Amino acid sequence: MLCLAAIIHSTVSAQGISSEKLIKAINEMATYSSDVVLDKDGKSRCDYNLIDGKWYPYEVPWHTGQIILGLLDTYKITGDKKYLDAAKKAGDWWISLEIKNDPRFAGMIRAVHGDDVGENQVVFATTTDGTHGLFELTKVTGDKKYANVATSAIKWLKNKMYYPEKGVCYDFADIKTAEILKDNSPFHPDKKNQDLYDVARPNTEGSPFKDVYEYTGDTVFLNAYILLCNSILDKQTPEGAWMNFTPNSIEKKSFHPRFNLWYAESLLDAYDLTKDKKYLESAARTARLYAGVQTKDGTIYYDNFLNGKSDKSSVCGSATAFAGIIWIRLAGYGFTEFIPNYERSANWLLVNRFSQTHPDPNLRGAVIDTRVRSRKGENTITQRDVGTTFGMRFLAAYYNLKFKK
């Protein structure tokens, strides 16, 4: 088990949060994201192995798109143009993934998964988890090239991978054959008999169809978005998760630290569009599930179970932050039960960061987000970029809640 006390900035309470504390923390996170996590090309380096001191790519388009969101939120608060410039550089890399020399993928981006899944498939969620940052970048800069490429990719996904009759979208398209994988998913290499829910999910992460509708005015995408959100309502299990879909595990009764929060976020977006409270109620069920595994000091671990227990070997700062974003939004809609939870998240994120004087410059200023695993006979301890990414987003939302006039 990783000894956190040896590597984090502090474990003392951060009660009495001032605007100065928040701005300092947000600046440190944004500096780390723009100067360390983003490489010379503008893409996220993703996962830092604490044992061998090397970076490893993992679903780079969505990691990069999320960094864009965090940097833009920081820029809006601080006015520091260097964060906007970093976001634009990341956006330029992202749109460079557009596939232009293969008519089968015309308009799509090369959004491959990496890691064990490999480089042979473009992935629905790898694309859409990153697209929201591109739409926001266009809003901030006025440059339509970012939203145009994101729109083009989402249109390809809708035309090729959307299955409205079942309320899902297929996960994978083979980069070599352009085949949509409808029978076997790389997510389940050892499962012989796979069904629809193994190869397809509602896939509303990032609310991509909503963004295209708002950008283009095309109601086809609004209808598709509402259809998928209604599908999410039908497929949510009583605990507040979507246990039939990976990366949740119905066999282990474990739920992923962020996956369900993405769905909840999309439901809140659906409420903003429709004012139908059924979306709020569903999102609140998810929020209560995560509140149930948040510790008194604000920690959320990576592996959590429906019985309320957690595996304490991996600390997931991105879940603490992302859940905090959902809790703030729900509290604003009247669910005041979540105020103590987002306050815990704020305190946790201010103190659970690597010190600015840490001897490894690859870690200075990062929010703790560890993954401790044993894979193929090798033990790994990874620090992930997403803790800092979602940390920027949450602390910006918290700052706006507390101090924006």
Coordinates of C-alpha atoms in Angstrom, one line a residue:
M1 CA 0.0 0.0 0.0
L2 CA 1.3 3.5 -0.9
C3 CA 2.3 5.6 2.1
L4 CA 0.6 8.8 1.3
A5 CA 2.0 10.7 4.3
A6 CA 5.5 10.5 2.6
I7 CA 4.4 12.2 -0.6
I8 CA 1.6 14.6 -0.1
H9 CA 1.8 18.3 0.8
S10 CA -0.1 18.0 4.0
T11 CA -2.8 16.1 5.8
V12 CA -3.9 18.9 8.2
S13 CA -7.3 20.5 8.0
A14 CA -7.8 23.4 5.6
Q15 CA -10.9 24.7 7.4
G16 CA -11.5 28.4 7.0
I17 CA -10.9 28.5 3.2
S18 CA -10.0 31.9 1.9
S19 CA -10.1 33.2 -1.7
E20 CA -6.3 33.5 -1.5
K21 CA -5.9 29.9 -0.6
L22 CA -8.1 28.8 -3.5
I23 CA -6.4 31.0 -6.1
K24 CA -3.0 29.8 -4.9
A25 CA -4.1 26.2 -5.2
I26 CA -5.8 26.6 -8.6
N27 CA -2.7 28.4 -10.0
E28 CA -0.4 25.6 -8.8
M29 CA -2.6 23.0 -10.4
A30 CA -2.9 24.9 -13.6
T31 CA 0.8 25.5 -13.8
Y32 CA 1.4 21.8 -13.2
S33 CA -1.1 20.9 -15.9
S34 CA 0.2 23.3 -18.5
D35 CA 4.0 23.0 -17.8
V36 CA 4.3 19.4 -16.8
V37 CA 1.4 17.3 -17.9
L38 CA 1.0 18.7 -21.4
D39 CA 3.9 17.8 -23.6
K40 CA 5.6 19.9 -26.2
D41 CA 2.9 19.0 -28.7
G42 CA 0.1 20.0 -26.4
K43 CA -1.3 16.5 -25.5
S44 CA -1.6 15.0 -22.0
R45 CA 1.1 12.7 -20.9
C46 CA -1.5 11.0 -18.7
D47 CA -0.1 8.5 -16.2
Y48 CA 3.2 8.9 -14.3
N49 CA 4.7 5.7 -13.0
L50 CA 6.1 6.4 -9.6
I51 CA 8.4 3.4 -9.7
D52 CA 10.2 3.9 -13.0
G53 CA 9.7 7.6 -13.3
K54 CA 8.2 7.5 -16.7
W55 CA 5.0 8.8 -18.3
Y56 CA 2.5 6.5 -20.1
P57 CA -0.3 7.5 -22.5
Y58 CA -3.8 6.4 -21.7
E59 CA -6.9 7.5 -23.7
V60 CA -5.0 10.7 -24.6
P61 CA -7.9 12.6 -26.3
W62 CA -10.2 12.6 -23.3
H63 CA -7.4 13.4 -20.9
T64 CA -6.3 16.3 -23.0
G65 CA -9.9 17.6 -23.5
Q66 CA -10.4 17.5 -19.7
I67 CA -7.2 19.5 -19.1
I68 CA -8.6 22.1 -21.6
L69 CA -11.7 22.5 -19.4
G70 CA -9.6 22.9 -16.2
L71 CA -7.3 25.4 -17.8
L72 CA -10.2 27.4 -19.2
D73 CA -11.9 27.5 -15.8
T74 CA -8.6 28.7 -14.3
Y75 CA -8.2 31.4 -16.9
K76 CA -11.7 32.7 -16.3
I77 CA -10.9 33.2 -12.6
T78 CA -7.3 34.4 -12.8
G79 CA -7.3 36.2 -16.2
D80 CA -3.8 34.7 -16.7
K81 CA -3.4 34.4 -20.5
K82 CA -0.7 31.6 -20.1
Y83 CA -3.5 29.2 -19.2
L84 CA -5.6 30.2 -22.2
D85 CA -2.5 29.7 -24.4
A86 CA -1.9 26.3 -23.0
A87 CA -5.6 25.4 -23.5
K88 CA -5.3 26.5 -27.2
K89 CA -2.1 24.5 -27.7
A90 CA -3.9 21.4 -26.3
G91 CA -6.9 22.2 -28.5
D92 CA -4.7 22.5 -31.6
W93 CA -3.2 19.1 -30.9
W94 CA -6.7 17.6 -30.3
I95 CA -8.1 18.8 -33.7
S96 CA -4.9 17.5 -35.4
L97 CA -6.3 14.0 -34.8
E98 CA -9.0 14.6 -37.4
I99 CA -8.8 11.7 -40.0
K100 CA -8.6 13.3 -43.4
N101 CA -7.1 10.5 -45.7
D102 CA -9.6 7.7 -45.1
P103 CA -13.2 8.3 -46.5
R104 CA -14.5 5.6 -44.1
F105 CA -13.6 7.8 -41.2
A106 CA -14.1 11.2 -42.8
G107 CA -14.7 13.7 -40.1
M108 CA -13.8 11.4 -37.2
I109 CA -10.7 11.7 -35.1
R110 CA -8.1 9.1 -34.2
A111 CA -9.3 8.6 -30.7
V112 CA -7.7 5.3 -29.8
H113 CA -7.7 3.9 -26.3
G114 CA -4.2 2.7 -25.7
D115 CA -3.1 0.6 -22.7
D116 CA -4.3 -3.0 -22.9
V117 CA -7.0 -2.2 -25.4
G118 CA -4.3 -1.1 -27.9
E119 CA -4.2 1.3 -30.9
N120 CA -6.5 -0.5 -33.3
Q121 CA -9.8 0.9 -32.3
V122 CA -11.3 4.3 -32.1
V123 CA -13.5 4.6 -29.0
F124 CA -16.8 6.5 -28.5
A125 CA -16.1 7.7 -25.0
T126 CA -12.4 8.5 -25.6
T127 CA -13.7 11.0 -28.1
T128 CA -16.7 12.4 -26.3
D129 CA -15.0 12.7 -22.8
G130 CA -12.8 15.2 -24.5
T131 CA -15.1 17.1 -26.8
H132 CA -16.7 19.3 -24.2
G133 CA -13.4 21.1 -23.7
L134 CA -13.3 21.9 -27.5
F135 CA -16.7 23.5 -27.4
E136 CA -15.8 25.6 -24.4
L137 CA -12.5 26.6 -26.1
T138 CA -14.5 27.9 -29.0
K139 CA -16.8 29.9 -26.6
V140 CA -13.8 31.5 -24.9
T141 CA -11.7 32.2 -28.0
G142 CA -14.3 32.7 -30.6
D143 CA -12.4 30.4 -32.9
K144 CA -14.8 27.9 -34.5
K145 CA -12.2 25.4 -35.6
Y146 CA -12.2 23.6 -32.2
A147 CA -16.0 23.1 -32.1
N148 CA -16.1 22.4 -35.8
V149 CA -13.8 19.4 -35.5
A150 CA -15.6 18.2 -32.3
T151 CA -18.9 18.5 -34.1
S152 CA -17.7 16.6 -37.1
A153 CA -16.4 13.7 -34.9
I154 CA -19.7 13.5 -32.9
K155 CA -21.7 13.5 -36.1
W156 CA -19.6 10.5 -37.3
L157 CA -20.2 8.7 -34.0
K158 CA -24.0 9.4 -34.2
N159 CA -24.2 8.2 -37.8
K160 CA -22.1 5.0 -37.3
M161 CA -22.4 4.0 -33.6
Y162 CA -25.8 5.3 -32.3
Y163 CA -28.4 2.5 -31.7
P164 CA -31.5 4.4 -30.7
E165 CA -33.8 1.4 -30.6
K166 CA -31.8 0.1 -27.6
G167 CA -30.8 3.5 -26.2
V168 CA -27.1 2.9 -26.5
C169 CA -24.1 3.7 -28.6
Y170 CA -21.5 1.1 -29.6
D171 CA -18.1 1.5 -28.0
F172 CA -15.5 0.5 -30.7
A173 CA -14.8 1.0 -34.4
D174 CA -11.8 -0.9 -35.9
I175 CA -9.3 1.6 -37.2
K176 CA -8.2 -0.8 -40.0
T177 CA -11.5 -2.2 -41.2
A178 CA -13.9 0.6 -40.1
E179 CA -16.1 -2.2 -38.7
I180 CA -18.3 -1.3 -35.7
L181 CA -17.6 -4.0 -33.1
K182 CA -21.0 -5.4 -32.3
D183 CA -20.2 -8.9 -31.0
N184 CA -16.9 -8.7 -29.1
S185 CA -15.5 -5.9 -27.1
P186 CA -11.8 -5.4 -26.2
F187 CA -13.0 -4.5 -22.8
H188 CA -13.8 -8.2 -22.2
P189 CA -11.1 -10.2 -23.9
D190 CA -11.7 -13.3 -21.8
K191 CA -15.5 -13.3 -22.1
K192 CA -16.7 -15.7 -24.8
N193 CA -20.4 -15.0 -25.0
Q194 CA -20.9 -11.2 -25.1
D195 CA -24.2 -9.4 -25.2
L196 CA -25.3 -5.9 -26.2
Y197 CA -24.3 -4.3 -22.9
D198 CA -20.8 -5.7 -23.3
V199 CA -20.2 -3.9 -26.6
A200 CA -22.4 -0.8 -26.2
R201 CA -23.4 1.7 -23.5
P202 CA -25.5 4.9 -23.3
N203 CA -22.3 6.8 -23.7
T204 CA -23.4 10.2 -22.6
E205 CA -20.1 11.2 -21.0
G206 CA -19.4 14.8 -21.9
S207 CA -22.9 15.4 -23.1
P208 CA -21.7 15.4 -26.8
F209 CA -25.1 15.4 -28.5
K210 CA -26.2 18.3 -26.3
D211 CA -23.1 20.3 -27.3
V212 CA -23.7 19.7 -31.0
Y213 CA -27.3 20.7 -30.7
E214 CA -26.4 23.9 -28.9
Y215 CA -23.6 24.7 -31.4
T216 CA -25.5 23.9 -34.6
G217 CA -29.2 24.2 -33.6
D218 CA -29.8 20.8 -35.2
T219 CA -32.7 19.2 -33.2
V220 CA -31.8 15.8 -34.4
F221 CA -29.0 15.9 -31.8
L222 CA -31.3 17.2 -29.1
N223 CA -33.7 14.3 -29.7
A224 CA -30.8 11.8 -29.6
Y225 CA -29.5 13.4 -26.4
I226 CA -32.8 13.2 -24.6
L227 CA -33.4 9.6 -25.8
L228 CA -30.0 8.6 -24.3
C229 CA -30.7 10.4 -21.1
N230 CA -34.1 8.6 -20.8
S231 CA -32.3 5.4 -21.5
I232 CA -30.0 6.2 -18.6
L233 CA -33.0 6.7 -16.3
D234 CA -34.3 3.2 -17.3
K235 CA -30.9 1.5 -16.9
Q236 CA -29.9 3.0 -13.6
T237 CA -29.8 0.4 -10.8
P238 CA -31.4 1.2 -7.4
E239 CA -28.1 2.0 -5.8
G240 CA -27.6 4.9 -8.2
A241 CA -25.1 3.4 -10.6
W242 CA -25.2 1.7 -14.0
M243 CA -24.0 -1.7 -12.9
N244 CA -24.7 -3.5 -16.2
F245 CA -21.9 -1.5 -17.9
T246 CA -18.1 -1.6 -17.7
P247 CA -16.1 -0.2 -15.9
N248 CA -18.6 -1.1 -13.1
S249 CA -18.5 -4.7 -12.2
I250 CA -21.8 -6.4 -11.4
E251 CA -19.9 -9.6 -10.4
K252 CA -17.7 -7.8 -7.9
K253 CA -20.4 -5.3 -7.0
S254 CA -17.9 -2.6 -7.4
F255 CA -18.4 0.8 -9.1
H256 CA -15.9 3.0 -11.0
P257 CA -14.9 6.2 -9.3
R258 CA -15.9 8.5 -12.2
F259 CA -18.0 6.6 -14.8
N260 CA -21.3 7.0 -13.0
L261 CA -20.6 10.7 -12.2
W262 CA -20.2 11.3 -15.9
Y263 CA -23.7 9.9 -16.4
A264 CA -25.0 12.0 -13.5
E265 CA -23.5 15.1 -15.0
S266 CA -25.2 14.5 -18.3
L267 CA -28.5 14.1 -16.5
L268 CA -28.0 17.5 -14.8
D269 CA -27.4 18.9 -18.3
A270 CA -30.6 17.3 -19.4
Y271 CA -32.4 19.0 -16.5
D272 CA -30.9 22.3 -17.6
L273 CA -32.4 21.8 -21.0
T274 CA -35.8 20.5 -20.0
K275 CA -36.4 21.4 -16.4
D276 CA -37.8 17.9 -15.9
K277 CA -37.0 16.9 -12.3
K278 CA -36.8 13.2 -13.1
Y279 CA -33.2 13.9 -14.3
L280 CA -32.4 15.7 -11.0
E281 CA -33.7 12.8 -8.9
S282 CA -31.6 10.2 -10.9
A283 CA -28.5 12.3 -10.6
A284 CA -29.1 12.7 -6.8
R285 CA -29.2 8.9 -6.4
T286 CA -25.8 8.7 -7.9
A287 CA -24.6 11.6 -5.8
R288 CA -25.8 9.8 -2.6
L289 CA -23.9 6.6 -3.7
Y290 CA -20.6 8.6 -3.8
A291 CA -21.5 10.5 -0.6
G292 CA -21.8 7.1 1.1
V293 CA -18.1 6.2 0.3
Q294 CA -16.6 9.6 1.0
T295 CA -14.7 9.5 4.3
K296 CA -15.0 12.1 7.0
D297 CA -11.8 13.8 5.8
G298 CA -13.1 13.9 2.2
T299 CA -11.2 11.0 0.7
I300 CA -12.7 8.8 -2.1
Y301 CA -10.8 5.7 -3.0
Y302 CA -10.6 4.2 -6.5
D303 CA -12.2 0.9 -5.8
N304 CA -15.6 1.1 -4.0
F305 CA -18.3 -1.4 -3.5
L306 CA -22.1 -1.3 -3.2
N307 CA -22.0 -2.3 0.4
G308 CA -20.2 0.9 1.3
K309 CA -16.7 -0.5 1.7
S310 CA -13.6 0.6 -0.2
D311 CA -10.2 -0.8 -1.1
K312 CA -7.9 1.8 0.5
S313 CA -4.8 1.0 -1.7
S314 CA -5.6 3.7 -4.3
V315 CA -6.6 7.3 -3.6
C316 CA -8.8 8.9 -6.2
G317 CA -8.6 12.7 -6.1
S318 CA -10.4 13.0 -9.4
A319 CA -13.4 11.3 -7.8
T320 CA -13.3 13.6 -4.8
A321 CA -13.3 16.6 -7.2
F322 CA -15.8 15.3 -9.7
A323 CA -18.3 14.2 -7.1
G324 CA -17.8 17.7 -5.6
I325 CA -18.8 19.2 -8.9
I326 CA -22.0 17.2 -9.0
W327 CA -22.7 18.0 -5.3
I328 CA -22.3 21.7 -5.9
R329 CA -24.7 21.6 -8.8
L330 CA -27.3 19.6 -7.0
A331 CA -27.0 21.8 -3.9
G332 CA -27.7 24.7 -6.2
Y333 CA -30.9 22.9 -7.3
G334 CA -32.0 22.5 -3.7
F335 CA -30.4 19.3 -2.6
T336 CA -28.7 20.9 0.4
E337 CA -27.9 17.5 1.8
F338 CA -24.7 17.6 -0.3
I339 CA -23.2 20.8 1.1
P340 CA -21.1 18.9 3.8
N341 CA -19.8 16.6 1.0
Y342 CA -18.5 19.3 -1.3
E343 CA -17.0 21.2 1.7
R344 CA -15.1 18.0 2.5
S345 CA -13.9 17.8 -1.1
A346 CA -12.7 21.4 -1.0
N347 CA -10.7 20.9 2.2
W348 CA -9.3 17.6 0.9
L349 CA -8.1 19.1 -2.4
L350 CA -6.4 22.0 -0.8
V351 CA -4.2 19.8 1.4
N352 CA -3.8 16.5 -0.6
R353 CA -1.3 17.7 -3.2
F354 CA 2.3 17.1 -3.8
S355 CA 4.5 19.8 -2.4
Q356 CA 6.0 22.5 -4.6
T357 CA 9.4 21.5 -3.2
H358 CA 9.0 17.8 -4.0
P359 CA 12.2 16.4 -5.4
D360 CA 10.5 15.0 -8.5
P361 CA 9.4 17.9 -10.8
N362 CA 6.9 15.5 -12.4
L363 CA 4.8 15.7 -9.3
R364 CA 5.1 19.2 -7.9
G365 CA 1.6 20.7 -7.4
A366 CA -0.3 17.6 -8.5
V367 CA -3.5 16.5 -6.7
I368 CA -3.1 12.9 -5.4
D369 CA -4.7 10.4 -7.7
T370 CA -3.0 7.1 -7.4
R371 CA -3.5 3.6 -8.9
V372 CA -1.8 0.7 -7.2
R373 CA -2.0 -2.5 -9.2
S374 CA -0.3 -5.8 -9.9
R375 CA -0.5 -6.6 -13.6
K376 CA 1.3 -9.3 -15.5
G377 CA 3.4 -10.1 -12.5
E378 CA 4.5 -6.4 -12.2
N379 CA 3.6 -4.1 -9.4
T380 CA 2.9 -0.5 -10.4
I381 CA 2.1 2.7 -8.5
T382 CA 0.8 5.3 -10.9
Q383 CA 0.0 9.0 -10.3
R384 CA -2.7 10.1 -12.8
D385 CA -3.2 13.5 -14.3
V386 CA -7.0 13.5 -13.8
G387 CA -6.8 14.3 -10.1
T388 CA -5.3 17.7 -10.9
T389 CA -7.6 18.1 -14.0
F390 CA -10.8 17.6 -12.1
G391 CA -9.3 19.5 -9.1
M392 CA -9.0 22.6 -11.2
R393 CA -12.6 22.3 -12.3
F394 CA -14.0 21.7 -8.8
L395 CA -12.0 24.4 -7.1
A396 CA -13.0 26.9 -9.8
A397 CA -16.7 26.0 -9.2
Y398 CA -16.1 26.2 -5.4
Y399 CA -14.5 29.7 -5.8
N400 CA -17.3 30.9 -8.0
L401 CA -19.8 29.6 -5.4
K402 CA -18.1 31.3 -2.5
F403 CA -16.4 34.4 -3.8
K404 CA -17.8 35.4 -7.2
K405 CA -19.7 38.6 -6.9

